[in-house]
Structures are given as structure tokens and as C-alpha cells.
Coordinates of C-alpha atoms and ligand atoms in Angstrom, one line a residue:
M1 CA -22.8 -16.8 -48.2
R2 CA -25.0 -17.8 -45.4
S3 CA -22.5 -20.3 -44.0
S4 CA -19.6 -17.8 -43.9
A5 CA -21.9 -15.2 -42.2
M6 CA -22.7 -17.8 -39.6
T7 CA -19.0 -18.6 -39.1
L8 CA -18.4 -14.9 -38.6
A9 CA -21.2 -14.6 -36.2
L10 CA -20.0 -17.6 -34.3
A11 CA -16.4 -16.2 -34.2
A12 CA -17.7 -12.9 -32.8
A13 CA -19.8 -14.7 -30.2
L14 CA -16.8 -16.8 -29.2
A15 CA -14.6 -13.7 -28.9
A16 CA -17.2 -12.0 -26.8
T17 CA -17.4 -14.9 -24.4
A18 CA -13.7 -16.0 -24.5
P19 CA -12.3 -16.8 -21.1
P20 CA -10.4 -13.9 -19.6
A21 CA -6.7 -13.8 -20.1
P22 CA -4.8 -15.4 -17.2
A23 CA -4.9 -13.2 -14.1
A24 CA -7.3 -10.8 -15.7
D25 CA -9.8 -11.6 -13.0
L26 CA -7.4 -11.2 -10.1
P27 CA -8.7 -9.1 -7.2
V28 CA -6.2 -6.4 -6.2
F29 CA -5.2 -5.3 -2.7
D30 CA -3.9 -1.8 -3.4
A31 CA -1.5 -1.1 -0.5
H32 CA -0.7 2.5 -1.4
I33 CA -3.7 4.9 -1.7
H34 CA -3.8 8.5 -0.4
Y35 CA -7.0 10.6 -0.4
S36 CA -5.6 14.0 0.6
H37 CA -7.4 17.3 0.9
D38 CA -6.7 18.5 -2.6
A39 CA -8.5 15.4 -4.0
W40 CA -11.7 15.8 -2.1
E41 CA -13.4 18.2 -4.5
S42 CA -12.3 16.8 -7.9
V43 CA -12.8 13.2 -6.8
P44 CA -15.7 13.2 -4.2
P45 CA -15.8 10.2 -1.8
A46 CA -18.5 8.3 -3.7
D47 CA -16.5 8.7 -6.9
A48 CA -13.3 7.6 -5.2
V49 CA -15.0 4.4 -3.9
A50 CA -16.5 3.8 -7.4
I51 CA -13.0 4.1 -9.0
L52 CA -11.6 1.5 -6.7
R53 CA -14.5 -0.9 -7.2
K54 CA -14.4 -0.5 -11.0
A55 CA -10.7 -1.3 -10.9
G56 CA -11.4 -4.6 -9.1
V57 CA -9.6 -3.4 -6.0
T58 CA -11.1 -5.4 -3.2
R59 CA -9.2 -3.7 -0.4
A60 CA -7.2 -0.5 -0.3
L61 CA -4.8 0.7 2.4
V62 CA -5.7 4.4 2.6
S63 CA -4.1 7.3 4.3
S64 CA -4.7 11.0 3.8
S65 CA -3.3 14.5 4.6
G66 CA -5.5 15.2 6.7
D67 CA -7.2 12.2 8.0
D68 CA -10.7 13.3 7.3
G69 CA -10.3 12.0 3.7
T70 CA -9.7 8.5 5.0
Q71 CA -12.6 8.7 7.4
R72 CA -15.0 9.8 4.6
L73 CA -14.0 6.7 2.5
V74 CA -14.3 4.3 5.5
A75 CA -17.7 5.6 6.2
L76 CA -18.8 4.8 2.7
A77 CA -17.1 1.5 2.1
P78 CA -15.9 -0.2 5.4
D79 CA -15.4 -3.5 3.5
L80 CA -13.0 -1.9 1.0
I81 CA -11.1 0.8 2.9
L82 CA -8.4 -0.1 5.5
P83 CA -7.6 3.1 7.3
S84 CA -4.1 4.2 8.0
L85 CA -3.3 7.3 10.1
R86 CA -1.0 9.6 8.3
P87 CA 1.0 12.0 10.4
Y88 CA 0.3 14.8 8.0
R89 CA -2.6 17.2 8.4
T90 CA -1.8 19.0 5.1
R91 CA 0.4 18.5 2.1
G92 CA 3.9 19.7 2.9
E93 CA 4.3 18.2 6.3
L94 CA 6.3 15.3 4.8
G95 CA 9.6 16.8 5.8
T96 CA 8.6 18.5 9.0
W97 CA 6.6 16.0 10.9
V98 CA 9.6 14.4 12.6
R99 CA 10.3 17.7 14.5
D100 CA 6.8 19.1 14.8
E101 CA 5.8 19.4 18.5
T102 CA 2.1 19.4 17.7
L103 CA 2.3 16.1 15.9
V104 CA 2.2 13.6 18.7
P105 CA -0.9 15.1 20.3
Y106 CA -2.6 15.0 16.9
L107 CA -1.8 11.3 16.5
E108 CA -3.0 10.5 20.0
D109 CA -6.2 12.4 19.5
R110 CA -7.0 10.6 16.2
L111 CA -6.1 7.2 17.8
R112 CA -8.6 7.8 20.6
R113 CA -11.4 8.7 18.2
F114 CA -11.0 6.3 15.3
R115 CA -9.8 2.8 14.5
Y116 CA -6.9 2.2 12.2
V117 CA -4.9 -0.7 10.8
A118 CA -1.7 1.2 10.3
I119 CA 0.3 4.4 10.9
G120 CA 1.7 6.0 7.8
E121 CA 2.6 6.4 5.1
F122 CA 5.3 8.6 6.6
H123 CA 8.6 9.6 5.3
V124 CA 11.8 9.2 7.3
Y125 CA 15.5 8.9 6.4
G126 CA 18.6 7.8 8.3
A127 CA 19.1 9.1 11.8
D128 CA 15.9 11.1 11.8
A129 CA 14.2 7.8 12.6
D130 CA 15.7 8.2 16.1
L131 CA 13.9 11.5 16.8
P132 CA 11.3 11.5 19.5
N133 CA 8.3 11.9 17.2
V134 CA 9.3 8.8 15.2
R135 CA 9.9 6.8 18.4
R136 CA 6.5 7.8 19.7
A137 CA 4.9 6.8 16.4
V138 CA 6.5 3.3 16.7
A139 CA 5.4 3.1 20.4
L140 CA 1.8 4.1 19.4
A141 CA 1.8 1.5 16.7
K142 CA 2.9 -1.1 19.2
E143 CA 0.3 0.0 21.8
H144 CA -2.6 -0.1 19.2
G145 CA -1.4 -3.2 17.3
L146 CA -0.8 -1.2 14.0
V147 CA 1.4 -1.7 11.1
L148 CA 4.0 1.0 10.2
H149 CA 3.8 2.1 6.6
A150 CA 7.2 3.7 6.1
H151 CA 8.7 5.5 3.1
A152 CA 12.3 5.1 4.3
D153 CA 15.8 4.2 3.4
A154 CA 17.2 0.9 4.7
D155 CA 19.0 2.7 7.5
A156 CA 15.8 4.2 8.8
I157 CA 14.0 0.8 8.6
E158 CA 16.8 -0.7 10.7
R159 CA 16.3 2.0 13.3
L160 CA 12.6 1.5 13.4
F161 CA 13.2 -2.2 14.2
R162 CA 15.6 -1.2 16.9
H163 CA 12.8 0.8 18.6
D164 CA 10.5 -2.2 18.4
A165 CA 12.0 -5.6 17.3
Q166 CA 8.4 -6.9 16.9
A167 CA 7.2 -4.0 14.8
R168 CA 5.3 -4.9 11.6
I169 CA 6.6 -2.6 8.9
L170 CA 5.3 -2.2 5.3
W171 CA 8.2 -0.7 3.4
A172 CA 6.7 1.8 0.9
H173 CA 8.0 1.4 -2.6
S174 CA 10.3 -1.3 -1.3
G175 CA 12.5 1.6 -0.4
F176 CA 13.2 2.3 -4.1
E177 CA 15.9 -0.2 -3.5
R178 CA 17.3 -2.8 -6.0
P179 CA 15.7 -6.3 -5.6
E180 CA 19.0 -7.7 -4.2
A181 CA 19.0 -5.1 -1.4
V182 CA 15.3 -5.7 -0.8
R183 CA 15.9 -9.4 -0.4
E184 CA 18.7 -8.7 2.1
M185 CA 16.4 -6.7 4.2
L186 CA 13.6 -9.3 4.0
R187 CA 16.1 -11.9 5.2
R188 CA 17.1 -9.8 8.2
H189 CA 13.5 -8.9 9.2
R190 CA 10.7 -11.4 9.3
T191 CA 8.1 -8.8 9.9
L192 CA 9.0 -6.6 7.0
W193 CA 6.7 -6.4 4.0
C194 CA 7.2 -4.4 0.8
D195 CA 4.9 -2.5 -1.5
L196 CA 5.8 -2.1 -5.2
A197 CA 4.0 1.3 -5.5
F198 CA 5.3 3.9 -8.0
R199 CA 7.9 1.7 -9.6
S200 CA 7.6 -0.3 -12.8
E201 CA 10.9 -2.0 -13.6
H202 CA 9.8 -5.2 -11.9
G203 CA 7.0 -5.8 -14.5
T204 CA 7.6 -3.9 -17.7
G205 CA 5.8 -5.1 -20.8
G206 CA 3.8 -7.8 -19.0
A207 CA 7.0 -9.7 -18.0
V208 CA 8.7 -10.0 -14.6
D209 CA 12.3 -8.9 -14.4
P210 CA 14.5 -11.9 -13.4
A211 CA 16.0 -10.3 -10.4
W212 CA 12.6 -9.3 -9.1
R213 CA 11.3 -12.8 -9.9
A214 CA 14.0 -14.2 -7.6
A215 CA 12.8 -11.9 -4.8
F216 CA 9.2 -12.9 -5.3
D217 CA 10.2 -16.6 -5.3
E218 CA 12.3 -16.3 -2.1
F219 CA 9.6 -14.2 -0.3
P220 CA 6.3 -15.0 -1.9
D221 CA 4.5 -13.8 1.3
R222 CA 6.0 -10.3 1.6
F223 CA 5.1 -8.3 -1.6
M224 CA 2.0 -6.3 -2.5
V225 CA 1.1 -3.8 -5.2
G226 CA 0.1 -0.2 -4.9
T227 CA -0.8 2.8 -7.0
D228 CA 0.3 5.7 -4.8
T229 CA -2.3 8.4 -5.5
F230 CA 0.0 11.2 -4.2
T231 CA -1.7 13.8 -6.4
P232 CA -5.5 14.0 -7.2
E233 CA -4.8 13.2 -10.9
R234 CA -3.3 9.8 -9.8
W235 CA -6.8 8.7 -8.8
H236 CA -7.7 8.3 -12.5
Y237 CA -4.7 5.9 -12.9
I238 CA -6.0 3.4 -10.3
G239 CA -7.8 1.3 -12.9
E240 CA -4.9 1.3 -15.3
H241 CA -2.5 0.4 -12.5
A242 CA -4.6 -2.6 -11.6
S243 CA -4.7 -3.8 -15.2
W244 CA -1.0 -3.2 -15.6
S245 CA -0.3 -5.2 -12.4
R246 CA -2.5 -8.1 -13.6
A247 CA -0.5 -8.1 -16.9
W248 CA 2.8 -8.8 -15.2
L249 CA 1.3 -11.0 -12.5
A250 CA -0.1 -13.2 -15.3
S251 CA 3.4 -14.3 -16.1
L252 CA 3.8 -15.8 -12.6
P253 CA 2.4 -19.1 -11.4
R254 CA -1.2 -18.4 -10.3
P255 CA -0.6 -19.0 -6.5
L256 CA 2.3 -16.5 -6.5
A257 CA 0.3 -14.0 -8.5
E258 CA -2.6 -14.3 -6.1
R259 CA -0.4 -13.7 -3.1
I260 CA 1.2 -10.5 -4.5
A261 CA -2.2 -9.3 -6.0
W262 CA -4.2 -9.6 -2.8
R263 CA -3.5 -12.5 -0.4
N264 CA -0.4 -11.0 1.2
G265 CA -2.3 -7.8 2.0
D266 CA -5.3 -9.6 3.4
A267 CA -2.9 -11.8 5.5
L268 CA -1.0 -8.8 6.9
F269 CA -4.2 -7.1 8.0
G270 CA -6.2 -10.3 8.5
A271 CA -7.0 -9.7 12.2
E272 CA -8.4 -6.3 11.5
I273 CA -10.3 -7.5 8.5
A274 CA -11.9 -10.2 10.6
K275 CA -12.9 -7.7 13.2
R276 CA -14.7 -5.7 10.5
G277 CA -16.5 -8.9 9.6
S278 CA -15.9 -8.6 5.9
Ligands
ZN1 ZN1 2.7 7.5 -0.8

């Protein structure tokens, strides 16, 4: 029948133009991207930028082992890439950088030659945070007005704040701590922010876990999402991670969802973003 055919056509047209699901259009500030040397060939810089843009990532905090990876991306997309200086020149320095005598000269050299918004992501645990290299990294961050992106336990975070009470610290993976412990840390430190990279229990199945919801409600300005591309293959997960994040963010009130999706990241790095004029 002509009329039912028309109904079907109309239904198809409506489906094609249906408004996006809530939060489907959220821009994403991805606070945890690495572009390390073993990714440069399989995901060339132009492809890396294309992956981020296709995922609807409007800004990405990027660090690389070594730093040339980050510089290549910044050169291609200065509006998108917020460069962070990682204290690793190659994969494998994650556990040795705190005692490596060649490390501080490397950081100082890079800081002289390039502009950054952060130092990190670096790994440090417990009393190692009192070692001279770590103290120097904190001092350099202070001197250059940079955020510290720290993959650390709560003890090390406390020590970093003892080196500089005014430090701005982005706690990678929220320390892989339970939400109650994360809230305690956020109460103690006003200049502590948390990324949710490489964890999923806060938003499984498009719903937000109640304990995490309490954390987001208490500290709506301190959380951000991140993929963590710690291996080259993870680059192909960036789009999926953005969609997955939008799914659980959709269950939150829109203003809170926007904060976690991108506003908190833009706010933390606002001064540097303004300088870049984007
Ligand atoms: Zn990482």
C-alpha cells in the first residue's frame, strides 16, 4: 500500500534525523593520552590527530616517551594538543627516572626549548616522592607554572604537596583508589584534580556507580576522563572510550556531565589555553 510505504519512509527519515541521545554530542577533554615512540610508525602524527578529532576530543593532555611525539602532535594541532613533559625518554624509564642522574638536565633542556602545560605523567610511590629528582620536578613545575600529572599512591601525593603546598596536581587514574578515599584526598587538597583513565567501575553499563556519584556531586569541578594510550594499540580505542564516557555521563545532570567531559579540563588549563588563543 502506498500509505504504509509512506509511513515507513517517514519513520526512516525521522530515525535518520532523530535528535542525538543525551550527551551524545558532548565534547571530550581527554586528560590521559600518550604518544610514545613505539606508536609513531603504526599511528603517524596526522592519523593520531584524525583519531582524536573523529572521537570528538576537543582537547587532549598529551605526554610521550620521548617528548618528540608530543611535539609532533602539537605542531599539527596546537588547538587540540596540550603538551605535557614526560620524564621518560624511552619506554621502561617508568621505574628508574626517580634515581636517574641524567633526568633533571633532560627536563631542564626541554623546558628551555618548548612550552608545556604540565610535567608528567610520571610514576612515583611512597617515600620515593622525597627523592631529589622528584623534588626538582615539583620545583620546575612551580617555576614554569605547570600542573603535575602524577600516577601515585596517596602517600606520594601528600609528599608532593609537602614540597609545594600550592602545587596543582592531576592525580592519574584517581590513584586507582576507591571513591571514598579519593573524596578524602580531594577534601584535604584544594588543588588536586583526578582523571578517571583506565578504570571503568564508575560508569559500567551507562550508569554511574552510587559511590562515584557521591564523589562527583561533592567535587563536580575536580574530575575528568582519559583514555590512557599506554600502548600503540590503545590509540584505536580513543573513539570507543569517548563514546563509552558519553554513555555514563548521559545519566548525570547535563551541567555535571559537561564539567567532567570537558569543562574541568579546560578550566584547569585555562590560562595556557587562553595564551594559545584557541
Ligand atoms: Zn598513563
